[in-house]
């Protein structure tokens, strides 16, 4: 599986999408190395990254440890899970979503939802109206207490795409939760 070049090409593109730039200069590889360390607390040298992107002609096949770290950077457990996901995405590009859904327009203001996703992520959110939610508490996730975000629908078993995540002293960003295995939700009956 490791020698399939289409997977490595897709991994390069996925990393570039995640970091928000095409990697083509020494500065870009230094930036990516710092971003990986900041997110995963693992060091991949700019030289290793240059080799993987073909910026340096030396070297052969990338090490499995490099592929694992880059796969983790884009939200997968490891290289094998990245490849498995890629195989599935090649097979199915579109389909109807038949899983349980919760639409924002059906939620009462003040109603709370517990969201969970792998591995061991959990948060409690409260609906504020007009598709806007507030994070009341969060465990093992990049979401923080007090964050605000917009979302129109929660789909069980599907990734949660958050639009306009708002946090003090931070510009608006988009965020995805449960990118690989999707989310679970539980609507609470209590309202504040």
mmCIF file of C-alpha atoms in Angstrom:
data_model
loop_
_atom_site.group_PDB
_atom_site.id
_atom_site.type_symbol
_atom_site.label_atom_id
_atom_site.label_comp_id
_atom_site.label_asym_id
_atom_site.label_seq_id
_atom_site.Cartn_x
_atom_site.Cartn_y
_atom_site.Cartn_z
ATOM 1 C CA UNK A 1 0.000 0.000 0.000
ATOM 2 C CA UNK A 2 2.887 2.371 0.826
ATOM 3 C CA UNK A 3 4.253 2.356 -2.708
ATOM 4 C CA UNK A 4 1.082 3.600 -4.371
ATOM 5 C CA UNK A 5 2.086 7.017 -5.682
ATOM 6 C CA UNK A 6 -1.527 8.184 -6.149
ATOM 7 C CA UNK A 7 -1.963 8.048 -2.358
ATOM 8 C CA UNK A 8 1.192 10.107 -1.760
ATOM 9 C CA UNK A 9 0.090 12.658 -4.365
ATOM 10 C CA UNK A 10 -3.274 12.964 -2.626
ATOM 11 C CA UNK A 11 -1.549 13.240 0.775
ATOM 12 C CA UNK A 12 0.583 16.139 -0.512
ATOM 13 C CA UNK A 13 -2.539 17.899 -1.772
ATOM 14 C CA UNK A 14 -4.390 17.244 1.502
ATOM 15 C CA UNK A 15 -1.519 18.712 3.520
ATOM 16 C CA UNK A 16 -1.336 21.772 1.253
ATOM 17 C CA UNK A 17 -5.094 22.259 1.649
ATOM 18 C CA UNK A 18 -4.772 21.932 5.427
ATOM 19 C CA UNK A 19 -1.876 24.371 5.677
ATOM 20 C CA UNK A 20 -3.513 26.782 3.219
ATOM 21 C CA UNK A 21 -0.691 27.130 0.708
ATOM 22 C CA UNK A 22 1.152 25.375 -2.085
ATOM 23 C CA UNK A 23 4.551 24.204 -0.877
ATOM 24 C CA UNK A 24 7.226 25.334 -3.283
ATOM 25 C CA UNK A 25 9.909 27.333 -1.409
ATOM 26 C CA UNK A 26 12.236 26.603 1.527
ATOM 27 C CA UNK A 27 10.163 29.046 3.614
ATOM 28 C CA UNK A 28 7.023 26.997 2.887
ATOM 29 C CA UNK A 29 8.645 23.806 4.176
ATOM 30 C CA UNK A 30 9.919 25.571 7.295
ATOM 31 C CA UNK A 31 6.391 26.907 7.872
ATOM 32 C CA UNK A 32 4.858 23.428 7.467
ATOM 33 C CA UNK A 33 7.422 21.900 9.838
ATOM 34 C CA UNK A 34 6.465 24.490 12.474
ATOM 35 C CA UNK A 35 2.738 23.918 11.886
ATOM 36 C CA UNK A 36 3.111 20.156 12.304
ATOM 37 C CA UNK A 37 5.064 20.619 15.520
ATOM 38 C CA UNK A 38 2.506 23.126 16.833
ATOM 39 C CA UNK A 39 -0.436 20.793 16.156
ATOM 40 C CA UNK A 40 1.044 17.323 16.822
ATOM 41 C CA UNK A 41 4.150 18.029 18.936
ATOM 42 C CA UNK A 42 6.154 15.922 16.486
ATOM 43 C CA UNK A 43 9.116 17.253 14.521
ATOM 44 C CA UNK A 44 9.370 16.619 10.789
ATOM 45 C CA UNK A 45 12.384 18.474 9.427
ATOM 46 C CA UNK A 46 12.016 20.852 6.479
ATOM 47 C CA UNK A 47 14.532 18.625 4.644
ATOM 48 C CA UNK A 48 12.298 15.555 5.090
ATOM 49 C CA UNK A 49 9.335 17.561 3.823
ATOM 50 C CA UNK A 50 11.324 18.851 0.833
ATOM 51 C CA UNK A 51 12.203 15.251 -0.079
ATOM 52 C CA UNK A 52 8.574 14.146 0.185
ATOM 53 C CA UNK A 53 7.426 17.003 -2.071
ATOM 54 C CA UNK A 54 10.219 16.296 -4.585
ATOM 55 C CA UNK A 55 11.831 19.676 -3.942
ATOM 56 C CA UNK A 56 15.046 17.740 -3.247
ATOM 57 C CA UNK A 57 15.820 14.990 -5.748
ATOM 58 C CA UNK A 58 17.714 12.781 -3.276
ATOM 59 C CA UNK A 59 16.103 9.982 -1.315
ATOM 60 C CA UNK A 60 13.752 7.187 -2.228
ATOM 61 C CA UNK A 61 10.462 6.093 -0.761
ATOM 62 C CA UNK A 62 9.226 8.121 2.223
ATOM 63 C CA UNK A 63 9.435 6.476 5.624
ATOM 64 C CA UNK A 64 6.248 5.116 7.137
ATOM 65 C CA UNK A 65 6.788 7.420 10.142
ATOM 66 C CA UNK A 66 6.729 10.468 7.805
ATOM 67 C CA UNK A 67 3.547 9.240 6.098
ATOM 68 C CA UNK A 68 1.927 8.598 9.500
ATOM 69 C CA UNK A 69 2.703 12.120 10.769
ATOM 70 C CA UNK A 70 1.451 13.803 7.599
ATOM 71 C CA UNK A 71 -1.707 11.651 7.703
ATOM 72 C CA UNK A 72 -2.274 12.670 11.323
ATOM 73 C CA UNK A 73 -1.786 16.317 10.368
ATOM 74 C CA UNK A 74 -4.741 16.074 7.984
ATOM 75 C CA UNK A 75 -6.974 14.329 10.524
ATOM 76 C CA UNK A 76 -6.337 10.599 10.172
ATOM 77 C CA UNK A 77 -5.032 8.099 12.727
ATOM 78 C CA UNK A 78 -2.177 6.977 10.458
ATOM 79 C CA UNK A 79 -1.129 6.286 6.863
ATOM 80 C CA UNK A 80 -3.203 3.091 6.610
ATOM 81 C CA UNK A 81 -6.378 4.925 7.652
ATOM 82 C CA UNK A 82 -5.586 7.729 5.175
ATOM 83 C CA UNK A 83 -5.196 5.164 2.354
ATOM 84 C CA UNK A 84 -8.371 3.310 3.366
ATOM 85 C CA UNK A 85 -10.286 6.599 3.364
ATOM 86 C CA UNK A 86 -8.870 7.483 -0.045
ATOM 87 C CA UNK A 87 -9.982 4.123 -1.444
ATOM 88 C CA UNK A 88 -13.502 4.707 -0.164
ATOM 89 C CA UNK A 89 -13.657 8.281 -1.474
ATOM 90 C CA UNK A 90 -12.581 7.086 -4.930
ATOM 91 C CA UNK A 91 -15.390 4.554 -4.938
ATOM 92 C CA UNK A 92 -18.188 6.826 -3.660
ATOM 93 C CA UNK A 93 -18.139 10.487 -4.567
ATOM 94 C CA UNK A 94 -21.756 11.288 -3.792
ATOM 95 C CA UNK A 95 -24.685 9.657 -2.102
ATOM 96 C CA UNK A 96 -27.864 10.390 -0.175
ATOM 97 C CA UNK A 97 -27.443 10.860 3.555
ATOM 98 C CA UNK A 98 -29.921 8.591 5.278
ATOM 99 C CA UNK A 99 -28.599 8.954 8.816
ATOM 100 C CA UNK A 100 -30.357 10.728 11.678
ATOM 101 C CA UNK A 101 -30.293 14.518 11.182
ATOM 102 C CA UNK A 102 -30.972 17.487 13.418
ATOM 103 C CA UNK A 103 -31.730 20.763 11.664
ATOM 104 C CA UNK A 104 -31.143 24.083 13.408
ATOM 105 C CA UNK A 105 -34.646 25.327 12.576
ATOM 106 C CA UNK A 106 -36.146 22.497 14.662
ATOM 107 C CA UNK A 107 -34.145 23.368 17.800
ATOM 108 C CA UNK A 108 -35.546 25.716 20.450
ATOM 109 C CA UNK A 109 -33.454 28.655 21.632
ATOM 110 C CA UNK A 110 -31.656 27.625 24.813
ATOM 111 C CA UNK A 111 -31.799 23.928 23.963
ATOM 112 C CA UNK A 112 -28.557 22.009 24.461
ATOM 113 C CA UNK A 113 -26.835 19.309 22.425
ATOM 114 C CA UNK A 114 -24.028 16.964 23.406
ATOM 115 C CA UNK A 115 -21.686 16.297 20.483
ATOM 116 C CA UNK A 116 -19.169 13.431 20.474
ATOM 117 C CA UNK A 117 -16.637 12.151 17.946
ATOM 118 C CA UNK A 118 -13.500 10.040 17.866
ATOM 119 C CA UNK A 119 -11.137 9.827 19.560
ATOM 120 C CA UNK A 120 -12.802 10.725 22.859
ATOM 121 C CA UNK A 121 -13.974 14.229 21.829
ATOM 122 C CA UNK A 122 -16.998 15.718 23.555
ATOM 123 C CA UNK A 123 -18.666 19.102 23.909
ATOM 124 C CA UNK A 124 -21.924 20.632 25.085
ATOM 125 C CA UNK A 125 -23.411 23.372 22.938
ATOM 126 C CA UNK A 126 -26.436 25.633 23.344
ATOM 127 C CA UNK A 127 -28.603 27.002 20.552
ATOM 128 C CA UNK A 128 -28.823 30.805 20.426
ATOM 129 C CA UNK A 129 -31.061 31.096 17.356
ATOM 130 C CA UNK A 130 -30.416 31.894 13.682
ATOM 131 C CA UNK A 131 -28.194 28.770 13.286
ATOM 132 C CA UNK A 132 -25.807 30.094 15.983
ATOM 133 C CA UNK A 133 -24.453 27.863 18.770
ATOM 134 C CA UNK A 134 -22.325 28.509 21.853
ATOM 135 C CA UNK A 135 -19.865 25.985 23.294
ATOM 136 C CA UNK A 136 -20.644 25.580 27.020
ATOM 137 C CA UNK A 137 -17.836 23.084 27.663
ATOM 138 C CA UNK A 138 -15.485 20.949 25.616
ATOM 139 C CA UNK A 139 -13.191 17.989 26.292
ATOM 140 C CA UNK A 140 -10.245 16.821 24.143
ATOM 141 C CA UNK A 141 -11.147 19.083 21.220
ATOM 142 C CA UNK A 142 -9.915 22.307 19.678
ATOM 143 C CA UNK A 143 -13.299 23.848 20.411
ATOM 144 C CA UNK A 144 -13.251 25.884 23.627
ATOM 145 C CA UNK A 145 -15.798 27.046 26.180
ATOM 146 C CA UNK A 146 -17.264 30.322 24.923
ATOM 147 C CA UNK A 147 -16.674 29.654 21.219
ATOM 148 C CA UNK A 148 -19.567 30.610 18.933
ATOM 149 C CA UNK A 149 -20.258 29.007 15.570
ATOM 150 C CA UNK A 150 -22.890 28.688 12.868
ATOM 151 C CA UNK A 151 -24.285 25.389 11.655
ATOM 152 C CA UNK A 152 -27.511 24.503 9.852
ATOM 153 C CA UNK A 153 -27.599 20.713 10.339
ATOM 154 C CA UNK A 154 -26.033 17.930 12.408
ATOM 155 C CA UNK A 155 -25.878 14.533 10.672
ATOM 156 C CA UNK A 156 -25.058 11.460 12.713
ATOM 157 C CA UNK A 157 -22.090 9.529 11.370
ATOM 158 C CA UNK A 158 -21.070 12.407 9.085
ATOM 159 C CA UNK A 159 -18.456 15.135 9.645
ATOM 160 C CA UNK A 160 -19.713 18.332 11.278
ATOM 161 C CA UNK A 161 -18.754 21.327 9.177
ATOM 162 C CA UNK A 162 -18.787 24.483 11.253
ATOM 163 C CA UNK A 163 -19.045 27.810 9.510
ATOM 164 C CA UNK A 164 -17.728 30.984 11.079
ATOM 165 C CA UNK A 165 -16.151 29.728 14.304
ATOM 166 C CA UNK A 166 -15.806 32.813 16.490
ATOM 167 C CA UNK A 167 -13.338 33.049 19.371
ATOM 168 C CA UNK A 168 -12.023 36.081 21.244
ATOM 169 C CA UNK A 169 -8.985 37.650 19.526
ATOM 170 C CA UNK A 170 -9.193 35.262 16.567
ATOM 171 C CA UNK A 171 -10.493 35.896 13.071
ATOM 172 C CA UNK A 172 -13.399 33.768 11.854
ATOM 173 C CA UNK A 173 -12.410 30.298 10.685
ATOM 174 C CA UNK A 174 -14.182 27.177 9.504
ATOM 175 C CA UNK A 175 -13.750 23.919 11.423
ATOM 176 C CA UNK A 176 -14.562 20.262 10.870
ATOM 177 C CA UNK A 177 -15.276 17.800 13.677
ATOM 178 C CA UNK A 178 -15.351 14.040 13.133
ATOM 179 C CA UNK A 179 -13.720 14.356 9.733
ATOM 180 C CA UNK A 180 -13.071 10.619 9.358
ATOM 181 C CA UNK A 181 -15.748 8.806 11.385
ATOM 182 C CA UNK A 182 -18.396 11.500 11.776
ATOM 183 C CA UNK A 183 -20.136 12.830 14.879
ATOM 184 C CA UNK A 184 -22.841 11.651 17.240
ATOM 185 C CA UNK A 185 -25.306 14.004 18.902
ATOM 186 C CA UNK A 186 -27.752 13.886 21.753
ATOM 187 C CA UNK A 187 -30.405 16.568 22.071
ATOM 188 C CA UNK A 188 -31.020 17.525 25.694
ATOM 189 C CA UNK A 189 -34.626 18.121 26.787
ATOM 190 C CA UNK A 190 -33.701 20.865 29.240
ATOM 191 C CA UNK A 191 -33.654 24.478 28.204
ATOM 192 C CA UNK A 192 -32.167 27.443 29.980
#
